[in-house]
Short mmCIF file of C-alpha atoms (C1' of nucleotides) in Angstrom, two decimals:
data_model
loop_
_atom_site.label_atom_id
_atom_site.label_comp_id
_atom_site.label_asym_id
_atom_site.label_seq_id
_atom_site.Cartn_x
_atom_site.Cartn_y
_atom_site.Cartn_z
CA UNK D 29 0.00 0.00 0.00
CA UNK D 30 1.24 3.51 -0.67
CA UNK D 31 3.17 5.09 2.11
CA UNK D 32 2.03 8.44 3.38
CA UNK D 33 4.05 9.68 6.31
CA UNK D 34 3.50 8.01 9.68
CA UNK D 35 0.97 9.48 12.10
CA UNK D 36 2.64 11.44 14.88
CA UNK D 37 1.81 9.78 18.18
CA UNK D 38 2.35 12.99 20.14
CA UNK D 39 -0.81 14.40 18.53
CA UNK D 40 -2.77 11.79 20.50
CA UNK D 41 -0.99 12.31 23.79
CA UNK D 42 -2.50 15.61 24.87
CA UNK D 43 -6.07 16.85 25.26
CA UNK D 44 -8.42 14.11 23.97
CA UNK D 45 -10.66 16.66 22.23
CA UNK D 46 -7.72 18.00 20.28
CA UNK D 47 -6.60 14.44 19.58
CA UNK D 48 -10.01 13.65 18.13
CA UNK D 49 -9.94 16.71 15.90
CA UNK D 50 -6.43 15.91 14.75
CA UNK D 51 -7.56 12.47 13.59
CA UNK D 52 -9.90 14.03 11.04
CA UNK D 53 -8.15 13.81 7.67
CA UNK D 54 -5.73 11.13 8.85
CA UNK D 55 -5.51 7.99 6.74
CA UNK D 56 -6.60 4.59 8.00
CA UNK D 57 -4.60 1.85 6.25
CA UNK D 58 -5.34 -1.87 6.09
CA UNK D 59 -2.62 -3.85 4.40
CA UNK D 60 -2.33 -4.94 1.72
CA UNK D 61 -5.04 -3.18 -0.20
CA UNK D 62 -7.25 -0.71 1.66
CA UNK D 63 -6.97 2.92 2.71
CA UNK D 64 -9.36 5.73 3.53
CA UNK D 65 -9.63 9.17 5.02
CA UNK D 66 -11.09 9.52 8.52
CA UNK D 67 -14.00 11.98 8.30
CA UNK D 68 -15.99 11.43 11.51
CA UNK D 69 -14.91 10.73 15.09
CA UNK D 70 -16.14 10.98 18.67
CA UNK D 71 -14.15 11.56 21.87
CA UNK D 72 -14.75 9.46 25.00
CA UNK D 73 -12.96 10.98 27.93
CA UNK D 74 -12.08 9.37 31.22
CA UNK D 75 -13.84 7.55 34.05
CA UNK D 76 -16.20 10.44 34.76
CA UNK D 77 -17.60 10.48 31.21
CA UNK D 78 -20.78 8.43 31.62
CA UNK D 79 -20.67 7.50 27.94
CA UNK D 80 -17.09 6.20 28.05
CA UNK D 81 -16.32 2.52 28.58
CA UNK D 82 -13.81 3.64 31.20
CA UNK D 83 -16.75 4.57 33.45
CA UNK D 84 -16.70 1.02 34.91
CA UNK D 85 -13.10 1.43 35.95
CA UNK D 86 -10.45 -0.85 34.56
CA UNK D 87 -11.91 -4.17 33.40
CA UNK D 88 -10.73 -7.00 31.22
CA UNK D 89 -12.45 -5.52 28.18
CA UNK D 90 -11.32 -1.92 28.47
CA UNK D 91 -7.88 -2.25 30.05
CA UNK D 92 -6.00 -0.98 26.98
CA UNK D 93 -7.63 2.41 27.49
CA UNK D 94 -4.97 2.93 30.15
CA UNK D 95 -2.10 1.83 27.91
CA UNK D 96 -1.32 5.14 26.27
CA UNK D 97 -1.88 6.91 22.95
CA UNK D 98 -1.96 5.19 19.57
CA UNK D 99 -3.22 1.78 20.72
CA UNK D 100 -6.32 0.23 19.14
CA UNK D 101 -9.34 -0.53 21.32
CA UNK D 102 -11.98 -2.58 19.50
CA UNK D 103 -15.20 -3.69 21.17
CA UNK D 104 -18.30 -5.57 20.07
CA UNK D 105 -21.54 -3.64 20.22
CA UNK D 106 -25.09 -5.03 19.96
CA UNK D 107 -23.61 -8.51 19.61
CA UNK D 108 -22.84 -7.85 15.98
CA UNK D 109 -20.61 -4.91 15.16
CA UNK D 110 -17.02 -4.19 16.07
CA UNK D 111 -16.07 -0.54 16.65
CA UNK D 112 -12.55 0.86 16.26
CA UNK D 113 -11.19 3.32 18.80
CA UNK D 114 -7.81 5.01 18.98
CA UNK D 115 -6.59 5.26 22.56
CA UNK D 116 -5.53 8.80 23.43
CA UNK D 117 -4.03 10.60 26.43
CA UNK D 118 -0.85 9.57 28.24
CA UNK D 119 -0.71 6.19 29.95
CA UNK D 120 -2.68 5.89 33.20
CA UNK D 121 -5.45 8.20 32.00
CA UNK D 122 -8.17 6.44 29.98
CA UNK D 123 -9.65 8.06 26.88
CA UNK D 124 -10.36 7.02 23.31
CA UNK D 125 -11.54 8.33 19.97
CA UNK D 126 -14.18 6.30 18.13
CA UNK D 127 -13.69 6.22 14.35
CA UNK D 128 -17.23 6.66 13.01
CA UNK D 129 -16.66 7.11 9.27
CA UNK D 130 -13.91 6.72 6.70
CA UNK D 131 -13.98 7.91 3.10
CA UNK D 132 -12.44 5.18 0.93
CA UNK D 133 -9.36 6.09 -1.10
CA UNK D 134 -8.21 2.64 -2.22
CA UNK D 135 -9.47 -0.93 -2.06
CA UNK D 136 -13.16 -0.33 -2.81
CA UNK D 137 -13.68 -3.90 -4.00
CA UNK D 138 -11.83 -5.31 -1.02
CA UNK D 139 -14.10 -3.27 1.25
CA UNK D 140 -17.23 -4.63 -0.45
CA UNK D 141 -15.85 -8.16 -0.03
CA UNK D 142 -15.04 -7.53 3.61
CA UNK D 143 -18.53 -6.16 4.31
CA UNK D 144 -20.02 -9.29 2.76
CA UNK D 145 -17.67 -11.53 4.75
CA UNK D 146 -18.81 -9.77 7.91
CA UNK D 147 -22.44 -10.37 7.01
CA UNK D 148 -21.72 -14.05 6.40
CA UNK D 149 -20.02 -14.37 9.76
CA UNK D 150 -22.62 -12.52 11.82
CA UNK D 151 -26.03 -13.03 10.21
CA UNK D 152 -26.72 -16.66 11.05
CA UNK D 153 -30.37 -16.28 10.13
CA UNK D 154 -29.52 -15.35 6.56
CA UNK D 155 -29.82 -18.02 3.90
CA UNK D 156 -27.89 -18.09 0.64
CA UNK D 157 -30.55 -16.04 -1.14
CA UNK D 158 -30.44 -13.33 1.47
CA UNK D 159 -26.67 -13.22 1.26
CA UNK D 160 -26.84 -12.93 -2.52
CA UNK D 161 -29.16 -9.97 -2.09
CA UNK D 162 -26.68 -8.42 0.33
CA UNK D 163 -23.87 -8.89 -2.19
CA UNK D 164 -25.96 -7.10 -4.80
CA UNK D 165 -26.77 -4.31 -2.37
CA UNK D 166 -23.08 -3.83 -1.57
CA UNK D 167 -22.23 -3.84 -5.27
CA UNK D 168 -24.63 -0.97 -5.81
CA UNK D 169 -23.51 0.95 -2.74
CA UNK D 170 -21.61 4.15 -3.48
CA UNK D 171 -18.00 3.96 -2.22
CA UNK D 172 -18.49 6.75 0.35
CA UNK D 173 -21.17 4.59 2.02
CA UNK D 174 -18.95 1.53 2.45
CA UNK D 175 -17.32 2.71 5.68
CA UNK D 176 -19.95 5.18 6.87
CA UNK D 177 -20.73 4.35 10.51
CA UNK D 178 -18.53 2.73 13.17
CA UNK D 179 -19.70 -0.83 12.50
CA UNK D 180 -19.20 -0.37 8.78
CA UNK D 181 -15.68 1.03 9.27
CA UNK D 182 -14.54 -2.06 11.15
CA UNK D 183 -16.24 -4.44 8.74
CA UNK D 184 -14.86 -2.72 5.62
CA UNK D 185 -11.34 -2.71 7.05
CA UNK D 186 -11.57 -6.26 8.48
CA UNK D 187 -10.98 -5.02 12.00
CA UNK D 188 -12.28 -6.92 15.02
CA UNK D 189 -11.59 -7.37 18.73
CA UNK D 190 -8.42 -9.34 18.05
CA UNK D 191 -6.91 -6.06 16.84
CA UNK D 192 -7.24 -4.59 20.32
CA UNK D 193 -3.79 -3.66 21.65
CA UNK D 194 -2.30 -3.11 18.20
CA UNK D 195 -0.10 -0.03 17.82
CA UNK D 196 -1.79 2.07 15.16
CA UNK D 197 1.21 4.42 14.97
CA UNK D 198 3.60 1.64 13.94
CA UNK D 199 4.55 2.59 10.36
CA UNK D 200 4.99 -1.09 9.53
CA UNK D 201 1.76 -2.33 11.05
CA UNK D 202 -0.93 -4.08 9.00
CA UNK D 203 -3.60 -1.78 10.44
CA UNK D 204 -2.32 1.70 11.02
CA UNK D 205 -2.73 5.45 10.79
CA UNK D 206 -0.90 7.65 8.31
CA UNK D 207 -0.66 11.41 8.04
CA UNK D 208 -3.22 13.24 5.90
CA UNK D 209 -4.53 16.71 5.20
CA UNK D 210 -6.91 18.16 7.79
CA UNK D 211 -10.38 19.16 6.57
CA UNK D 212 -11.07 22.78 5.56
CA UNK D 213 -13.65 23.01 8.34
CA UNK D 214 -14.89 20.83 11.19
CA UNK D 215 -18.51 20.11 12.08
CA UNK D 216 -19.43 19.57 15.74
CA UNK D 217 -22.38 17.84 17.41
CA UNK D 218 -23.26 15.78 20.48
CA UNK D 219 -22.22 12.14 20.35
CA UNK D 220 -24.58 9.59 18.80
CA UNK D 221 -26.27 6.67 20.54
CA UNK D 222 -25.44 7.55 24.13
CA UNK D 223 -28.87 8.50 25.52
CA UNK D 224 -28.09 6.26 28.50
CA UNK D 225 -25.51 8.75 29.75
CA UNK D 226 -26.55 11.51 32.13
CA UNK D 227 -25.92 15.19 31.73
CA UNK D 228 -23.70 16.91 31.01
CA UNK D 229 -22.08 14.00 29.20
CA UNK D 230 -25.03 13.27 26.93
CA UNK D 231 -24.83 16.77 25.48
CA UNK D 232 -21.09 17.26 25.27
CA UNK D 233 -20.25 18.43 21.73
CA UNK D 234 -17.64 15.75 21.23
CA UNK D 235 -18.53 14.44 17.78
CA UNK D 236 -16.38 15.94 15.03
CA UNK D 237 -16.72 15.51 11.29
CA UNK D 238 -15.77 16.88 7.90
CA UNK D 239 -18.98 18.55 6.64
CA UNK D 240 -17.78 18.27 3.04
CA UNK D 241 -17.49 14.47 3.09
CA UNK D 242 -20.25 12.27 1.64
CA UNK D 243 -19.05 9.48 3.93
CA UNK D 244 -20.23 11.07 7.18
CA UNK D 245 -22.70 8.70 8.84
CA UNK D 246 -26.34 8.75 9.71
CA UNK D 247 -29.38 10.93 9.40
CA UNK D 248 -27.44 13.61 11.15
CA UNK D 249 -24.82 13.58 8.41
CA UNK D 250 -23.64 17.11 8.00
CA UNK D 251 -25.73 18.27 10.92
CA UNK D 252 -24.30 20.13 13.81
CA UNK D 253 -22.51 23.37 14.02
CA UNK D 254 -19.85 24.18 11.58
CA UNK D 255 -16.70 25.62 13.06
CA UNK D 256 -13.56 26.83 11.51
CA UNK D 257 -10.67 24.69 10.63
CA UNK D 258 -8.95 22.43 13.07
"C1'" DG F 22 -25.78 -17.78 38.05
"C1'" DC F 23 -29.13 -14.84 35.42
"C1'" DA F 24 -31.19 -10.68 33.46
"C1'" DA F 25 -30.58 -6.48 31.01
"C1'" DA F 26 -28.74 -3.37 27.93
"C1'" DG F 27 -25.67 -1.75 24.48
"C1'" DA F 28 -20.63 4.09 21.25
"C1'" DT F 29 -25.35 -0.25 15.21
"C1'" DT F 30 -27.29 -1.26 10.83
"C1'" DT F 31 -30.93 -2.53 8.04
"C1'" DG F 32 -35.55 -3.37 6.51
"C1'" DC F 33 -40.31 -2.84 6.87
"C1'" DT F 34 -44.68 -0.29 8.23
"C1'" DG W 15 -40.50 5.87 12.62
"C1'" DC W 16 -40.01 1.20 14.82
"C1'" DA W 17 -38.07 -3.29 15.61
"C1'" DA W 18 -35.11 -7.24 14.65
"C1'" DA W 19 -30.65 -9.62 14.67
"C1'" DT W 20 -26.92 -11.23 18.05
"C1'" DC W 21 -23.83 -11.96 22.05
"C1'" DT W 22 -20.63 -9.84 25.30
"C1'" DT W 23 -20.16 -7.21 29.39
"C1'" DT W 24 -21.85 -5.61 33.50
"C1'" DG W 25 -24.65 -5.68 37.59
"C1'" DC W 26 -27.29 -7.69 40.94
"C1'" DC W 27 -28.98 -11.83 43.72
#
DNA sequence: GCAAAGATTTGCT
DNA sequence: GCAAATCTTTGCC
C-alpha cells in the first residue's frame, strides 16, 4: 500500500478533544489493499464520562484504554458490530476516539468483499438467497457509504476485537494510521447513541466531522454546528 | 448464576 | 419511525 508519512503519536498524547480533531483527515490503512480518510470521530474521555467505557473502571475488556496513545481498542456492540477506537491521552489516563466514518481512497472492491464476509459471519439467520441480495446491495452501494458508521468502518477494514492492543502508529503495522490533510472546516455535534448517559455527558459536543465528506454517517450527516478549521 | 442493555445497521410499516 | 438480529459485558442476587 502507498506510504504516506506516519501518524505522529504525540498528537494523540494531549487533550483528547484536540486528539479527536487531529484524527480528522488522517488515513486509515489496512494492508495490503485498503486505505481511507477519517471523516468522523467521537471523543470518550475518562472515568467520569458516563458514555465512556472507562466509566466502569479498569476491566478485562477496556484495560488498553490505560495503555497510552496510539493503541487500538476494539469492542463488540449489539452482539454484531465491532467498533474501532484510537486510545488517546498519556498512559494511566483512559480516553479514546471512536472512528465513526472513513472515506475510501483505495481498495473499494476489497471493502465490499469484507462487508459481505462480515455479514456471512454474523447473520446466522440469513440463507444463501439473502446473502446474494446483500452482495448485490453492496455492489450498488456508493464507495463513500462503504465505511460510513462505526460498525461499517470495522467491517470494511476487516478489523475486530483481536486487533485490540495493536499499535496504530507503527509505520509497519498491518492496520495503522498515516498522516493526511486536515479538513477545511470541522462540524461539531453531540455524540450519537449515548442517551443512556446523564448530563452533562449526553450533550457534550464531542462528535467531530468533515462537513464536506459524503461518507459522514447517519441521518445527522452534516448536521451540527460548523466551526472553523482544526 | 441470570437478566438487562448496548458508542449499530438494516428493513419494513 | 419502529423493531429485529446477536452476544458480550456488567450488575445484581
